[in-house]
Backbone as a chain_set.jsonl record, in Angstrom:
{"seq": "MDRVVVEHVRATPEELQPGETGWEDALRWAEVPLLIEVGGLAALVVLIFIFPAPGLAKAAAVGIAVAALLGKLAARQWLARRQLKFHRSTASGSQASTYVIDHQGLAIGNMYAESRTYWSAMRGVIRYPNRYVFLFTPAHNPVLPRRLLTPEQDAALQALIAGAGVTITDGPPPGVD", "coords": {"N": [[129.575, 98.578, 224.173], [128.274, 100.487, 226.684], [128.93, 100.877, 229.242], [131.111, 99.923, 231.826], [131.555, 97.559, 234.268], [133.318, 96.646, 237.077], [133.866, 94.391, 239.513], [134.794, 93.611, 242.937], [137.34, 94.843, 243.368], [140.555, 95.065, 244.468], [143.41, 96.514, 244.812], [146.867, 95.637, 244.496], [149.942, 96.303, 246.38], [151.93, 96.914, 244.448], [150.387, 97.72, 242.287], [149.306, 99.993, 243.301], [151.235, 101.93, 243.149], [152.193, 105.315, 242.8], [150.975, 107.228, 240.055], [152.959, 109.143, 238.763], [153.457, 110.335, 236.365], [151.526, 112.058, 235.288], [151.483, 114.335, 236.889], [153.743, 116.047, 236.98], [154.42, 118.806, 237.38], [153.204, 119.498, 239.858], [154.216, 117.557, 241.632], [156.943, 117.841, 241.505], [157.786, 119.853, 243.253], [157.335, 118.682, 245.684], [159.52, 117.166, 246.179], [161.54, 118.847, 246.984], [162.48, 119.081, 249.759], [163.903, 116.647, 249.964], [165.857, 117.033, 248.006], [167.286, 119.125, 249.143], [168.293, 117.841, 251.411], [169.91, 115.82, 250.238], [171.657, 117.468, 248.825], [172.919, 118.798, 250.957], [174.206, 116.644, 252.222], [175.924, 115.889, 250.154], [177.5, 118.189, 249.993], [178.745, 118.017, 252.479], [180.335, 115.728, 252.133], [181.999, 116.618, 250.032], [183.326, 118.774, 251.29], [184.769, 117.41, 253.267], [186.487, 115.903, 251.714], [187.927, 117.917, 250.464], [189.276, 119.345, 252.505], [192.176, 118.495, 254.336], [192.132, 115.544, 256.16], [192.111, 112.837, 258.501], [192.013, 109.49, 257.127], [189.965, 107.938, 258.199], [187.967, 109.759, 258.943], [187.115, 110.691, 256.465], [186.115, 108.325, 255.358], [184.06, 107.865, 257.169], [182.385, 110.049, 256.631], [181.582, 109.535, 253.98], [180.31, 107.117, 254.447], [178.212, 107.988, 256.106], [176.783, 109.587, 254.311], [175.988, 107.687, 252.363], [174.506, 105.957, 253.998], [172.454, 107.686, 254.809], [171.141, 108.186, 252.38], [170.328, 105.568, 251.612], [168.751, 105.035, 253.833], [166.703, 106.904, 253.497], [165.478, 105.929, 251.142], [164.636, 103.396, 252.053], [162.89, 104.199, 254.075], [160.896, 105.426, 252.575], [159.755, 103.225, 251.218], [158.867, 101.743, 253.433], [157.011, 103.534, 254.525], [155.061, 103.643, 252.484], [154.024, 101.015, 252.532], [153.085, 100.981, 255.142], [151.091, 102.962, 255.085], [149.278, 101.735, 253.345], [148.573, 99.557, 254.928], [147.239, 100.847, 257.08], [145.17, 102.014, 255.621], [143.78, 99.747, 254.761], [142.935, 98.845, 257.221], [140.755, 100.295, 257.952], [137.151, 100.497, 257.987], [135.957, 100.972, 255.443], [138.2, 100.816, 253.773], [138.994, 98.181, 253.939], [137.264, 96.77, 252.429], [136.445, 95.284, 249.307], [136.105, 97.068, 246.261], [133.655, 98.326, 243.907], [133.875, 99.24, 240.601], [132.415, 101.459, 238.373], [132.298, 102.455, 235.178], [131.271, 104.838, 232.941], [129.595, 106.892, 230.443], [129.551, 109.284, 231.84], [131.629, 109.272, 233.699], [133.743, 108.023, 236.278], [132.735, 105.865, 238.789], [133.141, 104.808, 242.073], [132.633, 102.445, 244.57], [131.67, 100.869, 247.679], [130.221, 98.919, 250.334], [130.322, 100.873, 252.302], [131.063, 103.391, 251.357], [130.855, 105.763, 248.638], [131.827, 107.219, 245.588], [132.007, 109.601, 242.905], [133.623, 110.539, 239.97], [133.731, 112.877, 237.5], [134.302, 112.885, 233.952], [135.03, 115.389, 232.972], [136.389, 116.512, 235.066], [138.782, 115.239, 235.198], [142.287, 115.067, 234.666], [143.546, 113.349, 232.99], [144.215, 109.958, 231.842], [146.346, 107.361, 232.729], [147.667, 104.648, 231.094], [148.973, 101.855, 232.145], [150.904, 98.799, 231.783], [149.89, 97.082, 233.738], [147.8, 98.37, 235.054], [145.235, 100.966, 235.232], [145.495, 104.407, 235.775], [143.659, 106.959, 237.03], [143.749, 110.322, 236.652], [142.91, 112.564, 238.878], [143.327, 114.402, 241.111], [146.518, 115.541, 242.454], [146.697, 114.142, 244.85], [144.723, 112.237, 244.764], [144.238, 109.612, 242.903], [142.528, 107.358, 241.428], [142.965, 103.829, 241.024], [142.748, 101.221, 238.726], [143.137, 97.89, 238.464], [144.346, 96.123, 235.663], [144.308, 93.387, 235.439], [141.884, 92.511, 236.284], [140.12, 93.002, 234.296], [138.28, 91.902, 231.473], [139.254, 91.2, 228.056], [137.317, 92.419, 226.408], [136.124, 94.265, 228.163], [138.328, 95.884, 228.67], [138.812, 97.022, 226.132], [136.344, 98.355, 225.801], [136.484, 100.153, 227.931], [138.652, 101.78, 227.139], [137.492, 102.886, 224.877], [135.365, 104.34, 226.03], [136.803, 106.232, 227.529], [138.23, 107.59, 225.494], [136.03, 108.5, 224.022], [135.012, 110.36, 225.776], [136.752, 112.371, 225.515], [139.039, 112.473, 227.03], [142.485, 112.411, 227.657], [144.516, 109.633, 226.997], [147.409, 108.277, 228.201], [150.246, 106.302, 227.628], [151.891, 104.569, 230.143], [155.15, 103.949, 231.642], [156.838, 100.698, 231.574], [156.246, 98.164, 234.172], [157.899, 98.836, 237.249], [159.522, 100.852, 236.313], [158.556, 103.436, 236.714]], "CA": [[129.358, 98.572, 225.604], [128.226, 101.869, 227.149], [129.203, 100.885, 230.676], [132.0, 98.85, 232.265], [131.436, 97.319, 235.706], [134.353, 95.744, 237.571], [133.598, 94.15, 240.932], [135.821, 92.997, 243.793], [138.632, 95.464, 243.067], [141.505, 95.284, 245.575], [144.716, 96.67, 244.169], [148.05, 95.198, 245.237], [150.86, 97.436, 246.588], [152.599, 97.266, 243.199], [149.434, 98.433, 241.437], [149.006, 101.276, 243.921], [152.322, 102.896, 242.985], [151.62, 106.539, 242.246], [151.176, 107.536, 238.645], [153.546, 110.48, 238.78], [153.631, 110.844, 235.01], [150.575, 113.115, 234.972], [151.528, 115.446, 237.837], [155.131, 116.477, 237.118], [154.515, 120.159, 237.924], [152.836, 119.519, 241.272], [155.045, 116.664, 242.442], [158.345, 118.27, 241.485], [158.055, 120.647, 244.448], [157.283, 117.818, 246.863], [160.851, 116.575, 246.362], [162.519, 119.859, 247.389], [163.188, 118.719, 250.999], [164.865, 115.579, 249.684], [166.976, 117.617, 247.272], [168.089, 119.878, 250.109], [169.003, 116.849, 252.223], [170.957, 115.208, 249.416], [172.646, 118.515, 248.569], [173.692, 118.995, 252.183], [175.104, 115.498, 252.404], [176.966, 115.968, 249.127], [178.414, 119.254, 250.407], [179.539, 117.47, 253.585], [181.342, 114.825, 251.563], [182.964, 117.434, 249.285], [184.155, 119.505, 252.25], [185.691, 116.493, 253.937], [187.527, 115.525, 250.758], [188.747, 119.089, 250.15], [190.157, 119.634, 253.636], [192.916, 117.311, 254.765], [191.654, 114.918, 257.396], [192.472, 111.414, 258.519], [191.217, 108.628, 256.25], [188.779, 107.444, 258.898], [186.936, 110.801, 258.878], [186.564, 110.675, 255.109], [185.304, 107.111, 255.217], [182.846, 108.059, 257.967], [181.505, 110.978, 255.922], [180.991, 108.81, 252.856], [179.383, 106.149, 255.042], [177.021, 108.716, 256.561], [176.021, 109.993, 253.127], [175.365, 106.49, 251.78], [173.489, 105.479, 254.947], [171.314, 108.603, 254.755], [170.414, 107.953, 251.133], [169.656, 104.265, 251.71], [167.71, 105.18, 254.851], [165.586, 107.631, 252.888], [164.793, 105.005, 250.236], [163.967, 102.378, 252.87], [161.777, 104.849, 254.768], [159.829, 105.645, 251.596], [159.091, 101.93, 251.03], [158.185, 101.404, 254.684], [155.863, 104.421, 254.649], [154.032, 103.226, 251.526], [153.385, 99.8, 253.048], [152.376, 101.342, 256.375], [149.873, 103.667, 254.702], [148.355, 100.739, 252.811], [148.084, 98.78, 256.069], [146.245, 101.653, 257.776], [144.022, 102.151, 254.722], [143.013, 98.5, 254.789], [142.409, 98.587, 258.561], [139.497, 101.012, 258.12], [135.986, 99.726, 257.533], [135.798, 101.114, 254.0], [139.417, 100.407, 253.083], [139.163, 96.729, 253.936], [136.279, 96.193, 251.521], [136.687, 95.365, 247.867], [135.272, 98.104, 245.658], [133.072, 98.121, 242.591], [134.119, 100.364, 239.7], [131.463, 101.597, 237.277], [132.791, 103.468, 234.255], [130.268, 105.07, 231.907], [129.811, 108.123, 229.676], [129.71, 110.413, 232.757], [132.918, 109.224, 234.382], [134.129, 106.87, 237.072], [132.114, 105.756, 240.108], [133.755, 103.767, 242.89], [131.874, 102.299, 245.799], [131.526, 99.608, 248.401], [129.061, 99.032, 251.216], [130.492, 101.978, 253.241], [131.331, 104.686, 250.725], [130.683, 105.832, 247.193], [132.26, 108.497, 245.022], [131.946, 109.692, 241.449], [134.497, 111.53, 239.358], [133.285, 113.113, 236.131], [135.382, 112.984, 232.973], [135.454, 116.787, 232.827], [137.261, 116.867, 236.191], [140.029, 114.471, 235.129], [143.393, 115.595, 233.862], [143.875, 112.328, 232.006], [144.299, 108.572, 232.301], [147.599, 106.712, 232.345], [147.472, 103.22, 230.849], [150.171, 101.052, 232.4], [150.658, 97.402, 231.417], [149.191, 96.348, 234.79], [146.745, 99.145, 235.708], [144.855, 102.292, 234.756], [145.522, 105.416, 236.824], [142.79, 108.067, 236.653], [144.348, 111.515, 237.248], [141.888, 113.488, 239.361], [144.148, 115.414, 241.787], [147.79, 114.901, 242.804], [146.547, 113.281, 246.022], [143.651, 111.251, 244.567], [144.328, 109.023, 241.57], [142.016, 105.986, 241.507], [143.713, 102.814, 240.277], [141.975, 100.049, 238.317], [144.04, 96.845, 237.957], [143.935, 95.565, 234.368], [144.153, 91.937, 235.56], [140.477, 92.235, 236.569], [139.316, 93.31, 233.111], [138.303, 91.012, 230.315], [139.68, 91.98, 226.879], [136.197, 93.238, 225.939], [135.99, 95.393, 229.083], [139.48, 96.761, 228.45], [138.544, 97.771, 224.897], [135.217, 99.251, 226.056], [136.976, 101.214, 228.806], [139.441, 102.698, 226.319], [136.552, 103.604, 224.01], [134.657, 105.312, 226.867], [137.738, 107.313, 227.862], [138.456, 108.354, 224.265], [134.773, 109.155, 223.685], [134.811, 111.487, 226.683], [137.742, 113.398, 225.207], [140.105, 112.457, 228.031], [143.738, 111.926, 227.086], [145.091, 108.392, 227.523], [148.857, 108.254, 228.015], [150.855, 105.031, 228.011], [152.913, 104.693, 231.17], [156.31, 103.078, 231.459], [156.641, 99.326, 232.034], [156.308, 98.025, 235.628], [159.204, 98.98, 237.864], [160.268, 101.979, 235.764], [158.098, 104.708, 237.274]], "C": [[129.365, 100.023, 226.082], [128.538, 101.993, 228.631], [130.093, 99.695, 231.009], [131.88, 98.748, 233.778], [132.485, 96.287, 236.097], [134.141, 95.606, 239.071], [134.804, 93.522, 241.613], [137.216, 93.528, 243.483], [139.396, 95.688, 244.37], [142.887, 95.321, 244.952], [145.835, 96.19, 245.087], [148.964, 96.407, 245.465], [151.577, 97.863, 245.306], [151.674, 98.063, 242.283], [149.108, 99.813, 241.999], [150.161, 102.264, 243.855], [151.756, 104.145, 242.338], [151.931, 106.708, 240.772], [151.703, 108.943, 238.507], [153.666, 111.097, 237.397], [152.701, 112.021, 234.719], [150.671, 114.351, 235.846], [152.948, 115.978, 238.038], [155.245, 117.841, 237.795], [154.233, 120.191, 239.42], [153.798, 118.71, 242.125], [156.512, 117.064, 242.466], [158.682, 119.007, 242.777], [158.0, 119.809, 245.713], [158.638, 117.195, 247.16], [161.895, 117.585, 246.827], [163.199, 119.511, 248.713], [164.224, 117.615, 250.789], [166.083, 116.13, 248.946], [167.884, 118.422, 248.197], [168.914, 118.926, 250.964], [170.166, 116.235, 251.448], [172.05, 116.234, 249.108], [173.525, 118.778, 249.78], [174.666, 117.862, 252.436], [176.235, 115.511, 251.377], [177.984, 117.049, 249.484], [179.307, 118.789, 251.553], [180.662, 116.584, 253.053], [182.413, 115.625, 250.823], [183.891, 118.177, 250.242], [185.17, 118.595, 252.923], [186.8, 116.068, 252.983], [188.44, 116.699, 250.406], [189.752, 119.366, 251.268], [190.876, 118.368, 254.071], [192.395, 116.815, 256.115], [192.098, 113.471, 257.371], [191.516, 110.597, 257.651], [189.947, 108.124, 256.896], [187.642, 108.462, 258.831], [186.29, 110.834, 257.498], [185.669, 109.463, 254.893], [183.999, 107.243, 255.989], [181.869, 108.983, 257.249], [180.82, 110.297, 254.748], [179.974, 107.796, 253.37], [178.094, 106.8, 255.5], [176.153, 109.103, 255.366], [175.293, 108.804, 252.502], [174.255, 105.972, 252.689], [172.253, 106.374, 254.918], [170.484, 108.375, 253.5], [169.66, 106.627, 251.171], [168.537, 104.302, 252.741], [166.485, 105.883, 254.308], [164.785, 106.717, 251.957], [164.026, 103.937, 251.012], [162.76, 102.971, 253.586], [160.612, 105.088, 253.822], [159.041, 104.353, 251.357], [158.276, 101.549, 252.265], [156.92, 102.238, 254.83], [154.739, 104.009, 253.704], [153.297, 101.983, 252.021], [152.579, 100.093, 254.309], [151.058, 102.048, 256.047], [148.836, 102.701, 254.141], [147.761, 99.905, 253.938], [147.002, 99.558, 256.82], [144.995, 101.847, 256.922], [143.141, 100.903, 254.795], [142.449, 98.183, 256.166], [141.111, 99.344, 258.819], [138.349, 100.175, 257.556], [135.842, 99.789, 256.012], [137.01, 100.591, 253.238], [139.613, 98.909, 253.01], [138.204, 96.036, 252.971], [136.746, 96.301, 250.069], [135.696, 96.369, 247.282], [134.697, 97.636, 244.328], [133.3, 99.39, 241.782], [133.063, 100.324, 238.606], [131.954, 102.757, 236.412], [131.758, 103.605, 233.142], [130.562, 106.394, 231.207], [129.987, 109.356, 230.562], [131.082, 110.443, 233.419], [133.105, 107.922, 235.129], [133.432, 106.93, 238.422], [132.747, 104.578, 240.829], [132.949, 103.67, 244.172], [132.015, 100.928, 246.416], [130.387, 99.813, 249.387], [129.155, 100.215, 252.185], [130.629, 103.345, 252.582], [131.115, 104.598, 249.224], [131.156, 107.199, 246.72], [132.165, 108.439, 243.504], [132.863, 110.817, 241.007], [134.071, 111.668, 237.902], [134.484, 113.273, 235.202], [135.91, 114.405, 232.865], [136.394, 117.229, 233.946], [138.61, 116.162, 236.133], [141.048, 115.136, 234.226], [143.759, 114.618, 232.754], [143.867, 110.954, 232.636], [145.633, 108.015, 231.818], [147.334, 105.217, 232.245], [148.826, 102.525, 231.014], [149.887, 99.623, 231.95], [149.829, 96.645, 232.459], [148.032, 97.107, 235.422], [146.403, 100.393, 234.902], [144.919, 103.224, 235.958], [144.724, 106.611, 236.311], [143.278, 109.314, 237.392], [143.264, 112.525, 237.603], [142.547, 114.662, 240.079], [145.488, 114.756, 242.106], [147.673, 113.931, 243.975], [145.495, 112.185, 245.835], [143.66, 110.79, 243.112], [143.821, 107.589, 241.643], [142.758, 105.049, 240.563], [142.788, 101.643, 239.981], [142.937, 99.008, 237.754], [143.506, 96.23, 236.665], [143.723, 94.058, 234.441], [142.694, 91.553, 235.813], [139.569, 92.459, 235.364], [139.404, 92.192, 232.083], [138.801, 91.84, 229.125], [138.567, 92.887, 226.339], [136.013, 94.458, 226.827], [137.128, 96.395, 228.884], [139.259, 97.626, 227.21], [137.407, 98.772, 225.099], [135.637, 100.423, 226.941], [137.776, 102.242, 228.007], [138.54, 103.514, 225.393], [135.782, 104.665, 224.8], [135.553, 106.508, 227.192], [137.964, 108.202, 226.64], [137.199, 109.126, 223.867], [134.482, 110.362, 224.555], [135.808, 112.61, 226.423], [138.866, 113.499, 226.222], [141.34, 111.823, 227.406], [144.191, 110.654, 227.783], [146.575, 108.406, 227.177], [149.365, 106.888, 228.425], [151.955, 105.289, 229.016], [154.076, 103.769, 230.893], [156.02, 101.663, 231.935], [156.752, 99.234, 233.554], [157.745, 98.138, 236.127], [159.999, 100.172, 237.376], [159.83, 103.284, 236.392], [158.416, 104.716, 238.719]], "O": [[130.363, 100.722, 225.902], [128.426, 103.074, 229.211], [129.857, 98.586, 230.53], [132.079, 99.733, 234.49], [132.54, 95.195, 235.531], [134.226, 96.586, 239.811], [135.703, 92.983, 240.968], [138.164, 92.754, 243.35], [138.938, 96.408, 245.257], [143.459, 94.286, 244.61], [145.751, 96.324, 246.308], [148.785, 97.437, 244.814], [151.807, 99.055, 245.1], [152.12, 98.974, 241.585], [148.683, 100.701, 241.261], [150.079, 103.338, 244.451], [150.932, 104.056, 241.428], [153.019, 106.369, 240.308], [150.948, 109.852, 238.162], [153.954, 112.288, 237.284], [153.078, 112.91, 233.955], [149.994, 115.34, 235.566], [153.317, 116.326, 239.159], [156.074, 118.019, 238.686], [154.954, 120.848, 240.17], [154.156, 119.132, 243.224], [157.246, 116.66, 243.367], [159.759, 118.803, 243.338], [158.574, 120.203, 246.728], [158.879, 116.744, 248.279], [163.045, 117.203, 247.047], [164.421, 119.634, 248.793], [165.303, 117.656, 251.379], [167.214, 115.737, 249.232], [169.106, 118.4, 248.05], [170.095, 119.171, 251.214], [171.281, 116.148, 251.961], [173.235, 115.904, 249.128], [174.736, 118.959, 249.648], [175.814, 118.091, 252.818], [177.375, 115.18, 251.702], [179.186, 116.857, 249.304], [180.49, 119.126, 251.596], [181.808, 116.694, 253.489], [183.604, 115.345, 250.966], [185.104, 118.208, 250.034], [186.319, 118.989, 253.123], [187.942, 115.89, 253.408], [189.61, 116.492, 250.083], [190.933, 119.594, 251.009], [190.271, 117.3, 254.166], [192.247, 117.58, 257.068], [192.428, 112.941, 256.31], [190.357, 110.968, 257.465], [188.95, 107.903, 256.209], [186.481, 108.082, 258.679], [185.074, 110.984, 257.372], [184.59, 109.574, 254.311], [182.952, 106.79, 255.527], [180.662, 108.737, 257.254], [179.617, 110.462, 254.543], [178.9, 107.639, 252.789], [177.01, 106.247, 255.314], [174.931, 108.962, 255.409], [174.117, 108.907, 252.153], [173.187, 105.591, 252.212], [171.129, 105.88, 254.995], [169.254, 108.373, 253.559], [168.486, 106.568, 250.805], [167.494, 103.677, 252.552], [165.356, 105.504, 254.62], [163.555, 106.73, 251.98], [162.891, 103.611, 250.664], [161.72, 102.321, 253.694], [159.456, 104.966, 254.226], [157.812, 104.375, 251.298], [157.139, 101.092, 252.153], [155.873, 101.717, 255.213], [153.573, 104.026, 254.097], [152.071, 101.914, 251.934], [151.512, 99.516, 254.515], [150.03, 101.765, 256.662], [147.647, 102.832, 254.429], [146.574, 99.58, 253.909], [145.962, 98.996, 257.161], [143.881, 101.844, 257.446], [141.917, 100.996, 254.879], [141.566, 97.333, 256.279], [140.428, 99.068, 259.805], [138.558, 99.266, 256.752], [135.628, 98.763, 255.367], [136.862, 99.99, 252.174], [140.314, 98.412, 252.129], [138.33, 94.836, 252.729], [137.361, 97.29, 249.669], [134.573, 96.493, 247.768], [135.183, 96.686, 243.714], [132.958, 100.487, 242.226], [132.84, 99.284, 237.985], [132.015, 103.899, 236.867], [131.408, 102.626, 232.483], [131.648, 106.953, 231.359], [130.511, 110.371, 230.103], [131.633, 111.515, 233.671], [132.682, 106.858, 234.676], [133.527, 107.935, 239.126], [132.876, 103.489, 240.271], [132.62, 104.683, 244.788], [132.422, 99.963, 245.768], [129.656, 100.798, 249.281], [128.162, 100.539, 252.836], [130.331, 104.36, 253.212], [131.18, 103.525, 248.623], [130.912, 108.212, 247.375], [132.233, 107.368, 242.902], [132.877, 111.901, 241.592], [134.052, 110.686, 237.159], [135.546, 113.738, 235.615], [137.111, 114.607, 232.685], [137.118, 118.213, 233.793], [139.494, 116.457, 236.938], [140.721, 115.688, 233.176], [144.231, 115.028, 231.693], [143.552, 110.8, 233.816], [146.004, 108.174, 230.654], [146.84, 104.597, 233.187], [149.696, 102.599, 230.145], [148.724, 99.27, 231.753], [149.143, 95.681, 232.121], [147.331, 96.54, 236.26], [147.152, 100.82, 234.024], [144.452, 102.874, 237.042], [145.066, 107.204, 235.288], [143.229, 109.362, 238.622], [142.764, 113.248, 236.741], [142.341, 115.81, 239.688], [145.594, 113.531, 242.039], [148.466, 112.995, 244.083], [145.391, 111.29, 246.674], [143.163, 111.475, 242.219], [144.611, 106.68, 241.897], [143.13, 105.426, 239.452], [142.121, 101.13, 240.88], [143.5, 99.213, 236.679], [142.334, 95.859, 236.592], [143.028, 93.498, 233.594], [142.306, 90.407, 235.586], [138.381, 92.139, 235.411], [140.468, 91.614, 231.858], [138.77, 93.07, 229.186], [138.838, 93.992, 225.868], [135.774, 95.559, 226.332], [136.912, 97.606, 228.926], [139.496, 98.834, 227.245], [137.488, 99.906, 224.627], [135.199, 101.553, 226.729], [137.592, 103.446, 228.186], [138.795, 104.694, 225.154], [135.567, 105.769, 224.3], [135.112, 107.656, 227.135], [137.896, 109.427, 226.741], [137.287, 110.271, 223.425], [133.786, 111.285, 224.131], [135.723, 113.675, 227.034], [139.571, 114.507, 226.269], [141.243, 110.814, 226.708], [144.245, 110.597, 229.012], [146.951, 108.529, 226.012], [148.959, 106.364, 229.462], [152.842, 106.112, 228.79], [154.003, 102.907, 230.017], [155.036, 101.451, 232.643], [157.302, 100.143, 234.175], [158.678, 97.613, 235.518], [161.043, 100.491, 237.947], [160.661, 104.171, 236.589], [158.123, 105.691, 239.411]]}, "num_chains": 1, "name": "protein.A"}
């Protein structure tokens, strides 16, 4: 098979999780504000435990630190779902896409938009148990759900990627990344 065509692609929120495995260098710096926040909260807790204070103040400091951390995690989940909602509310985002993978690269399109990414521009492909993540830029990593592929298409896709000289890396199981 010299070409794989997958129609009606609409990834689920779980399949759209970022494939951070291929962009460690770029994404590491995106977490610096969070590290500063967590470091500041940890310093607050340490200072309160070092200096004598009533038990209520210490409990409040620990409570604030835990609430801030849980709030940050909840906000991250909320933001991801909100972004997906806004993406799907646009004319192009609400349409299922067609993926065409051939010897040149990956083409994605629907009735409103079309784009092509050449193999030479890709950093690699991450093969997860439930999806393929094509590493183009840290902000643009097309996702192809594996549930839409037949076993023949899956094998042909892997052959096309390998034939193009692009590195395929196995990602962690679902829920680990």
